[in-house]
CSV table of C-alpha atoms in Angstrom, one decimal:
chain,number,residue,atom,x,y,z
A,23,UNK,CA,4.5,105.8,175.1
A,24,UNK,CA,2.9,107.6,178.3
A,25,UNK,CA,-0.1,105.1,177.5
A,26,UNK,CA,2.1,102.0,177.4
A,27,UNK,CA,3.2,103.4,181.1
A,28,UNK,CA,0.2,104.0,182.4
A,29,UNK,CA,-1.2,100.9,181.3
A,30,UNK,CA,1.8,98.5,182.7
A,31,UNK,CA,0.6,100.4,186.6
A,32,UNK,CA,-3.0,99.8,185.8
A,33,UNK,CA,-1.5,96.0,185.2
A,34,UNK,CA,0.3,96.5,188.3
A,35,UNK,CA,3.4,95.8,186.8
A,36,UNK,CA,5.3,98.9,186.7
A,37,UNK,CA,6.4,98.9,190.6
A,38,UNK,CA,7.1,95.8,190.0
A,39,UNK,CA,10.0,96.6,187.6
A,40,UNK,CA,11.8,98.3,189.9
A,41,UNK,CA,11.1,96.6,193.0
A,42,UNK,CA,12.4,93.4,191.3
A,43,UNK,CA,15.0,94.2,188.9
A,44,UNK,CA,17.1,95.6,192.2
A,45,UNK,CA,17.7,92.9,194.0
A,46,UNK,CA,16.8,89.9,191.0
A,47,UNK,CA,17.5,90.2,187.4
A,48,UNK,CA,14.0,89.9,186.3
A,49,UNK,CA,10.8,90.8,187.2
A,50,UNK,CA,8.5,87.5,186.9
A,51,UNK,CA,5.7,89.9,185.9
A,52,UNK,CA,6.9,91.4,183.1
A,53,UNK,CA,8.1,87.9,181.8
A,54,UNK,CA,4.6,87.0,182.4
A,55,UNK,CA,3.4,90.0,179.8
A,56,UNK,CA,5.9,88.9,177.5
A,57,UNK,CA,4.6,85.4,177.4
A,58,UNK,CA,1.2,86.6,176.8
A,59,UNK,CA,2.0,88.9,173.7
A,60,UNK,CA,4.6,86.6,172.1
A,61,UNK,CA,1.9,83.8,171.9
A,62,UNK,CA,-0.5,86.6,170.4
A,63,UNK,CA,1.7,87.5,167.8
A,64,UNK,CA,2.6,90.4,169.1
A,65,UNK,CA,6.7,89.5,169.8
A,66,UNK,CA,8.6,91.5,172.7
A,67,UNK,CA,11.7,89.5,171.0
A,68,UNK,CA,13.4,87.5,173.6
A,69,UNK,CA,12.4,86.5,177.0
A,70,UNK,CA,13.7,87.8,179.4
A,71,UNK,CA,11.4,89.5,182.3
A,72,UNK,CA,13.0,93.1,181.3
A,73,UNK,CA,10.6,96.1,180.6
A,74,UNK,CA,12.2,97.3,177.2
A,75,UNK,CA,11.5,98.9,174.1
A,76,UNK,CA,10.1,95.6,172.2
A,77,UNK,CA,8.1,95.1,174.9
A,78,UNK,CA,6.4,98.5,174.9
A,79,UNK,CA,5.7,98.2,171.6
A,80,UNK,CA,4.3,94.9,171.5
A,81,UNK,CA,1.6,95.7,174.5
A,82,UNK,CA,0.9,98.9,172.7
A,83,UNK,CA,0.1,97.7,169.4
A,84,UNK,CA,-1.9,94.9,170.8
A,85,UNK,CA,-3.8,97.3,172.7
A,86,UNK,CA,-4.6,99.2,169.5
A,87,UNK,CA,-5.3,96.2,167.5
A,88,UNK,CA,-7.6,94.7,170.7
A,89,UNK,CA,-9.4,97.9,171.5
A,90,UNK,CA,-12.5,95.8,173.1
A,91,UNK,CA,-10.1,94.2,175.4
A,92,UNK,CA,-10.2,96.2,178.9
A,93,UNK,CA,-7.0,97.0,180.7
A,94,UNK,CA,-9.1,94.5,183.5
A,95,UNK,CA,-9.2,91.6,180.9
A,96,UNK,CA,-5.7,92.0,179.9
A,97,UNK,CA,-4.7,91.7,183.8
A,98,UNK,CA,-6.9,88.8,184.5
A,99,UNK,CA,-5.3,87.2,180.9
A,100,UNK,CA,-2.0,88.0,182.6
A,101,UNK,CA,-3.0,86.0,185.7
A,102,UNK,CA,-4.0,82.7,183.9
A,103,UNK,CA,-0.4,82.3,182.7
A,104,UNK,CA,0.7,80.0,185.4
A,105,UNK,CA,3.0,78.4,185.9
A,106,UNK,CA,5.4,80.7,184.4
A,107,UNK,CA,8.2,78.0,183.8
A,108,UNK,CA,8.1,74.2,183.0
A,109,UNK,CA,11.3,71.6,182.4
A,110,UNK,CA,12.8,70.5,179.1
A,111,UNK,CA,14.1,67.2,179.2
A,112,UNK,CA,17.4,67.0,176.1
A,113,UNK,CA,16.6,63.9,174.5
A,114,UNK,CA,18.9,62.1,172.5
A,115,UNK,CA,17.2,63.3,169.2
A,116,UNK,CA,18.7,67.0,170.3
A,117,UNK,CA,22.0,65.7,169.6
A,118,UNK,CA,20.9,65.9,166.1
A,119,UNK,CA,21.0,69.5,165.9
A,120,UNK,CA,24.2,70.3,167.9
A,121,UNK,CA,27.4,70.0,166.0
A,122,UNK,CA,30.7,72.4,165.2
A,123,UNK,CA,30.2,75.4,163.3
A,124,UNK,CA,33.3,77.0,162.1
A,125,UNK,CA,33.8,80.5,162.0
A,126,UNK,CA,34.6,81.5,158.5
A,127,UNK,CA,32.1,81.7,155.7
A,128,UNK,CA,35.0,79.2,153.6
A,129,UNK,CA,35.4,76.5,156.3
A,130,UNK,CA,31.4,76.8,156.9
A,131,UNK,CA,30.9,76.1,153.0
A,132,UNK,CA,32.6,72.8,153.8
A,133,UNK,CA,29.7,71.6,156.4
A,134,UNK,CA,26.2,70.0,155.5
A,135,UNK,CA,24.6,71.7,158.0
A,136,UNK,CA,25.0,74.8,160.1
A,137,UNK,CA,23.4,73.6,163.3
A,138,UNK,CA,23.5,74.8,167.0
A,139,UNK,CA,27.2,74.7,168.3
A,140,UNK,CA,25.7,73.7,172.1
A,141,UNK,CA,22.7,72.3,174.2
A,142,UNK,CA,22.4,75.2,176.0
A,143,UNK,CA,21.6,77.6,172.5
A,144,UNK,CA,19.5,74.9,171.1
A,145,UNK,CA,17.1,75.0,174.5
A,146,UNK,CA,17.5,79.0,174.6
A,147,UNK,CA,16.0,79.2,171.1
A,148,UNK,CA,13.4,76.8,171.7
A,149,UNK,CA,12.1,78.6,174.0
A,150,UNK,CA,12.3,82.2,172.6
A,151,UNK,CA,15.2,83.6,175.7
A,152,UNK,CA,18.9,83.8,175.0
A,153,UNK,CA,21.6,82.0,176.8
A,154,UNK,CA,22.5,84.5,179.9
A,155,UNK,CA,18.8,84.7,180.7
A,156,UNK,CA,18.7,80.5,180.8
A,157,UNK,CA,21.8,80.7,183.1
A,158,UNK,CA,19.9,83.1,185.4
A,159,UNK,CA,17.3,80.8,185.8
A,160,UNK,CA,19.1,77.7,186.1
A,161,UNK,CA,22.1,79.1,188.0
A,162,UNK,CA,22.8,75.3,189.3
A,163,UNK,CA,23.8,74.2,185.9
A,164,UNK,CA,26.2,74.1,183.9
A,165,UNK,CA,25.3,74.9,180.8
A,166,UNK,CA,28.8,74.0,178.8
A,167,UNK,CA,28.4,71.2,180.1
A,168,UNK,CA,24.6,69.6,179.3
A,169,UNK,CA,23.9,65.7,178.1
A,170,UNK,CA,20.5,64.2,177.1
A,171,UNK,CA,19.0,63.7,180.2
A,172,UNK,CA,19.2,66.9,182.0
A,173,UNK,CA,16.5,68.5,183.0
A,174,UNK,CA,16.6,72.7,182.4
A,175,UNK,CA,14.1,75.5,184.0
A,176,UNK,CA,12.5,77.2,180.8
A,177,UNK,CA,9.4,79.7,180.4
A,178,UNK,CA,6.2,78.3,179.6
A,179,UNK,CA,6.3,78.9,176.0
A,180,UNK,CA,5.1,77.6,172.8
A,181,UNK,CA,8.4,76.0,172.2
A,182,UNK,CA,10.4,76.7,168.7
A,183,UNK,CA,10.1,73.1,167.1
A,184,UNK,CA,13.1,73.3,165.0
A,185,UNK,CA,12.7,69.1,164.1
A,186,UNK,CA,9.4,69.9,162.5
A,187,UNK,CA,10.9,72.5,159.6
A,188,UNK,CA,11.2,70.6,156.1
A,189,UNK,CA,14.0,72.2,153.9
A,190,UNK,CA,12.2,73.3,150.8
A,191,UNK,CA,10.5,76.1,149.1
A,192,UNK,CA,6.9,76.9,149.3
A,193,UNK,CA,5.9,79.4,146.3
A,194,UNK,CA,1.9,78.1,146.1
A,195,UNK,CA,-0.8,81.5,146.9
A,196,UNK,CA,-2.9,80.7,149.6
A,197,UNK,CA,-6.1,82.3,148.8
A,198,UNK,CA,-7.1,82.6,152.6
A,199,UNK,CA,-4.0,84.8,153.0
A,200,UNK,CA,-4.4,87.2,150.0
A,201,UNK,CA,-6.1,89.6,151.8
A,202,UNK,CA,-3.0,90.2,153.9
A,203,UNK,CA,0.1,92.2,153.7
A,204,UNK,CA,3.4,93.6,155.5
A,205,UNK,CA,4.4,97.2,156.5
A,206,UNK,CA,8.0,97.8,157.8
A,207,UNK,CA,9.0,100.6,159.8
A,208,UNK,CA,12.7,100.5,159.8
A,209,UNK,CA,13.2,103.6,162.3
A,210,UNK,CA,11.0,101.9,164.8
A,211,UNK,CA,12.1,98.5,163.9
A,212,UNK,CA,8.6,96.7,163.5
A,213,UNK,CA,7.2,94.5,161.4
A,214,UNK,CA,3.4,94.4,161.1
A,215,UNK,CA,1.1,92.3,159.5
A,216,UNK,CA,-2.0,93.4,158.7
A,217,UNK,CA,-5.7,91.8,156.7
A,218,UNK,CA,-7.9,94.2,155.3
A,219,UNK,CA,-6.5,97.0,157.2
A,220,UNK,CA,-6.6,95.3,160.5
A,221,UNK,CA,-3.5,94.7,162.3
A,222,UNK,CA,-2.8,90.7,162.8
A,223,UNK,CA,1.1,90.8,164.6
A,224,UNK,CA,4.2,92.5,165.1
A,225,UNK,CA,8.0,91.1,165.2
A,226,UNK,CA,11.1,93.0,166.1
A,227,UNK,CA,13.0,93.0,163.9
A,228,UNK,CA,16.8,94.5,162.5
A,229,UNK,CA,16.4,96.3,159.2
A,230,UNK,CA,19.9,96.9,156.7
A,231,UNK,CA,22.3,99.2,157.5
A,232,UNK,CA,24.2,102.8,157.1
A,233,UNK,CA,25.8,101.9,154.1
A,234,UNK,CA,23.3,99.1,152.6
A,235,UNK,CA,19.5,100.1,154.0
A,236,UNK,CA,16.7,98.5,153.7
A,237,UNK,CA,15.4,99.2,150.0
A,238,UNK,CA,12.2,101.5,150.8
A,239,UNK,CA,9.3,101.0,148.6
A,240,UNK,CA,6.7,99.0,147.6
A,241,UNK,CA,7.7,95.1,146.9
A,242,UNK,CA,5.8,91.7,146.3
A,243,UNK,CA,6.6,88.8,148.4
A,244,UNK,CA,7.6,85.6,145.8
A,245,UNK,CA,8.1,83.2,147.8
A,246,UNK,CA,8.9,81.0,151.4
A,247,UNK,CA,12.2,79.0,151.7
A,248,UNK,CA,12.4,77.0,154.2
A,249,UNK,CA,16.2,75.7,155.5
A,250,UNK,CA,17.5,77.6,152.8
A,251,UNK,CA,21.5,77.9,151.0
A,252,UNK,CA,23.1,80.9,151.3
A,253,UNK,CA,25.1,82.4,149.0
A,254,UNK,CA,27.6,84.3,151.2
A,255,UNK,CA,29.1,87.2,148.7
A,256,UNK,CA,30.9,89.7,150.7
A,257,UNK,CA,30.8,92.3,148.0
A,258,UNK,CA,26.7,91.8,147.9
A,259,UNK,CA,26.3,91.9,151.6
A,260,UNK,CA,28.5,95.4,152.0
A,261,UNK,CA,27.9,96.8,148.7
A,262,UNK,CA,25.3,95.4,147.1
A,263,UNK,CA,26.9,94.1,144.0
A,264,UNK,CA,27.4,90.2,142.9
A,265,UNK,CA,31.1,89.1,142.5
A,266,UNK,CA,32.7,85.6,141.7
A,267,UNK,CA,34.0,85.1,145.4
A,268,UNK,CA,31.6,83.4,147.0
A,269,UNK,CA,30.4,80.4,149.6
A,270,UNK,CA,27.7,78.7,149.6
A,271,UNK,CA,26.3,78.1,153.4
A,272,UNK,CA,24.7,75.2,154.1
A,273,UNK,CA,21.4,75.4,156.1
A,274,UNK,CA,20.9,75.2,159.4
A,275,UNK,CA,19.7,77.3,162.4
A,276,UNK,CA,22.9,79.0,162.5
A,277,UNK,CA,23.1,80.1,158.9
A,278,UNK,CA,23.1,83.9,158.7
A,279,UNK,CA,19.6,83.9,157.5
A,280,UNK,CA,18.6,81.4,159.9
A,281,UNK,CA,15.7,78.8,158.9
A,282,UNK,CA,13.8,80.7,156.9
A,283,UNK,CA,14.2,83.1,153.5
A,284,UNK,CA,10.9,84.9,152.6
A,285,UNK,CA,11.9,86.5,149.0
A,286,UNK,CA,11.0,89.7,147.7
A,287,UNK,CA,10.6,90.8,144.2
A,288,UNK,CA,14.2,92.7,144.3
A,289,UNK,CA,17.2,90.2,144.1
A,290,UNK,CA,18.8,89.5,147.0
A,291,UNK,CA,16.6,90.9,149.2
A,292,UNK,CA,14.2,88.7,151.7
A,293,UNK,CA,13.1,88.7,155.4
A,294,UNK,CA,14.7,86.1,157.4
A,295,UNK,CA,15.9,84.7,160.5
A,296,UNK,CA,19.2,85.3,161.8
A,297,UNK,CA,22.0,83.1,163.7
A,298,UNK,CA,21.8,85.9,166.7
A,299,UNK,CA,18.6,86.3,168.0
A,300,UNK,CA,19.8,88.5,170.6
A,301,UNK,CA,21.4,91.3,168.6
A,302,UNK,CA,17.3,91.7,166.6
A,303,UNK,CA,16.9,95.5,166.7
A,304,UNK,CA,20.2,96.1,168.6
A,305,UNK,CA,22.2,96.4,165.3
A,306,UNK,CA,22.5,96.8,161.4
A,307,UNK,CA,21.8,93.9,158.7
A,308,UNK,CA,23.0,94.0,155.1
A,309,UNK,CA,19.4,95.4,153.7
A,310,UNK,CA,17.5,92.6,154.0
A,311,UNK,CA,14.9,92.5,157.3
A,312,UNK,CA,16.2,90.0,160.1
A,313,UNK,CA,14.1,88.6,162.4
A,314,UNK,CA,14.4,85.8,165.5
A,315,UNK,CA,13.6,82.4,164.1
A,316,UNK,CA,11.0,81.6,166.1
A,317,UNK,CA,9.5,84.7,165.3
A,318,UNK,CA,10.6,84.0,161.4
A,319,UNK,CA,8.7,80.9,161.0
A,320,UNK,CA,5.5,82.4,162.9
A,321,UNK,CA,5.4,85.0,159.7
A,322,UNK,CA,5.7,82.8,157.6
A,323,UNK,CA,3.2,80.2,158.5
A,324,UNK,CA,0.7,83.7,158.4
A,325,UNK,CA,1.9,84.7,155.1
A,326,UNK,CA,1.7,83.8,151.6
A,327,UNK,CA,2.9,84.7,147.8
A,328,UNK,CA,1.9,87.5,146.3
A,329,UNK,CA,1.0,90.0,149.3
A,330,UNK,CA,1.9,93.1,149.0
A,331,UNK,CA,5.0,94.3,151.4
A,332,UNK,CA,5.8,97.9,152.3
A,333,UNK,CA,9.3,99.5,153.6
A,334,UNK,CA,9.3,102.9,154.7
């Protein structure tokens, strides 16, 4: 990691951190880096202009992956991110996608959809941050409080277009793909994708827990499920067994696997998106591998059946 630190004072971004984290909550330059690797695949997680773990990662591996890439091209990349924030206008087709979501897995079962439960978390996941950091940066708004027509400060992102997802599931090879495949390092919490030995991305991501890991080994990935059920089993998701008492959970962006299942070749067990973006690789999942959403359907628009996917 002494390379990543060197590298972010060669950027000139390092001072930077501390100068403008004391006095402001974020240091524009280190949401500028963030931009940058998040729309090369390589995902710092959530935007939010903090120097953290993901990030390191992320401008390390790409780094390795981009050796020809001089620390001077990286800084000049850097410097054609401007601006650093636009405006999103809500539009009256958002409302579509905000409703009530109840809190138990039983009254949940009784919904058609699981969708965002305010403006302000439908326009924080469309543009990769989380709420608090969209309240920093619109500290004029209320965000409780949002209608179509307001205008929000967001970072200059390749927005999550969740209107755009088709609910289905997508089991066809793509031959163009089959060259690829995933490693997961649970201890470091990284997803990688790799094609012929080359590394392609990286994603954050929150492996399975103490008591139900993430099944190490091996495994073939069957197929892509977009908008997917889920069949909420308490017993399965703490012990790993099927029982008769369950819900089935309608789909929707606030579904426990979020938007997307990618199935492995062991029952029950996928890589998905998640209903709290913020917690990715800040706590446990129940074995599966639990990624953002926006970062979720990014893998799986690179992926196909049949690769070959590796947890250590």
């Amino acid at each position: 990691m002494k390379r990543v630190f060197l590298l972010l004072l060669i950027l000139g971004l390092m001072a930077n951190v501390w100068a403008e984290t004391a006095d402001k909550p974020f240091s524009e330059n280190i949401l500028q880096l963030q931009i940058y690797l998040d729309q090369k695949h390589f995902s710092p997680g959530k935007i939010d202009g903090i120097q953290g773990k993901f990030t390191q990662q992320a401008l390390k591996y790409y780094k390795d992956a981009n050796p020809n890439v001089t620390d001077q091209a990286l800084k000049q990349s850097l410097k054609n991110i401007s601006p650093l924030f636009t405006n999103y206008k809500i539009t009256t087709d958002d409302k579509n996608f905000i409703g009530e979501v109840p809190q138990t897995p039983k009254e949940q079962s009784k919904k058609k959809k699981l969708p965002y439960r305010s403006y302000a978390e439908f326009v924080a996941e469309r543009f990769h941050v989380d709420s608090d950091f969209l309240a920093k940066i619109n500290p004029e708004k209320d965000l409780g409080k949002l209608k179509p027509g307001d205008m929000l400060k967001v970072p200059n992102i390749e927005p999550f277009r969740i209107e755009i997802i088709k609910e289905g599931k997508d089991a066809e090879k793509k031959a163009y793909f089959s060259n690829r495949s995933i490693k997961i390092n649970t201890k470091e919490r990284m997803l990688k994708l790799y094609e012929d030995g080359q590394l392609l991305a990286v994603f954050p991501i929150t492996p399975g827990s103490e008591h139900l890991p993430a099944p190490k080994g091996t495994w073939k990935l069957m197929s892509i499920t977009y908008l997917p059920w889920f069949r909420y089993d308490k017993k399965m998701l703490t012990k790993g067994r099927r029982s008769d008492n369950y819900y089935q959970l309608p789909p929707g962006p606030n579904s426990p696997v979020g938007v997307v299942w990618i199935a492995l070749n062991k029952k029950g067990i996928g890589i998905h998106g998640t209903d709290k973006p913020d917690t990715i690789g800040r706590s446990a999942s129940h074995g599966c591998i639990r990624l953002s959403n926006w970062d979720a359907i990014t893998l799986s628009k690179m992926v196909t059946p049949g690769i070959k996917v590796e947890i250590d």
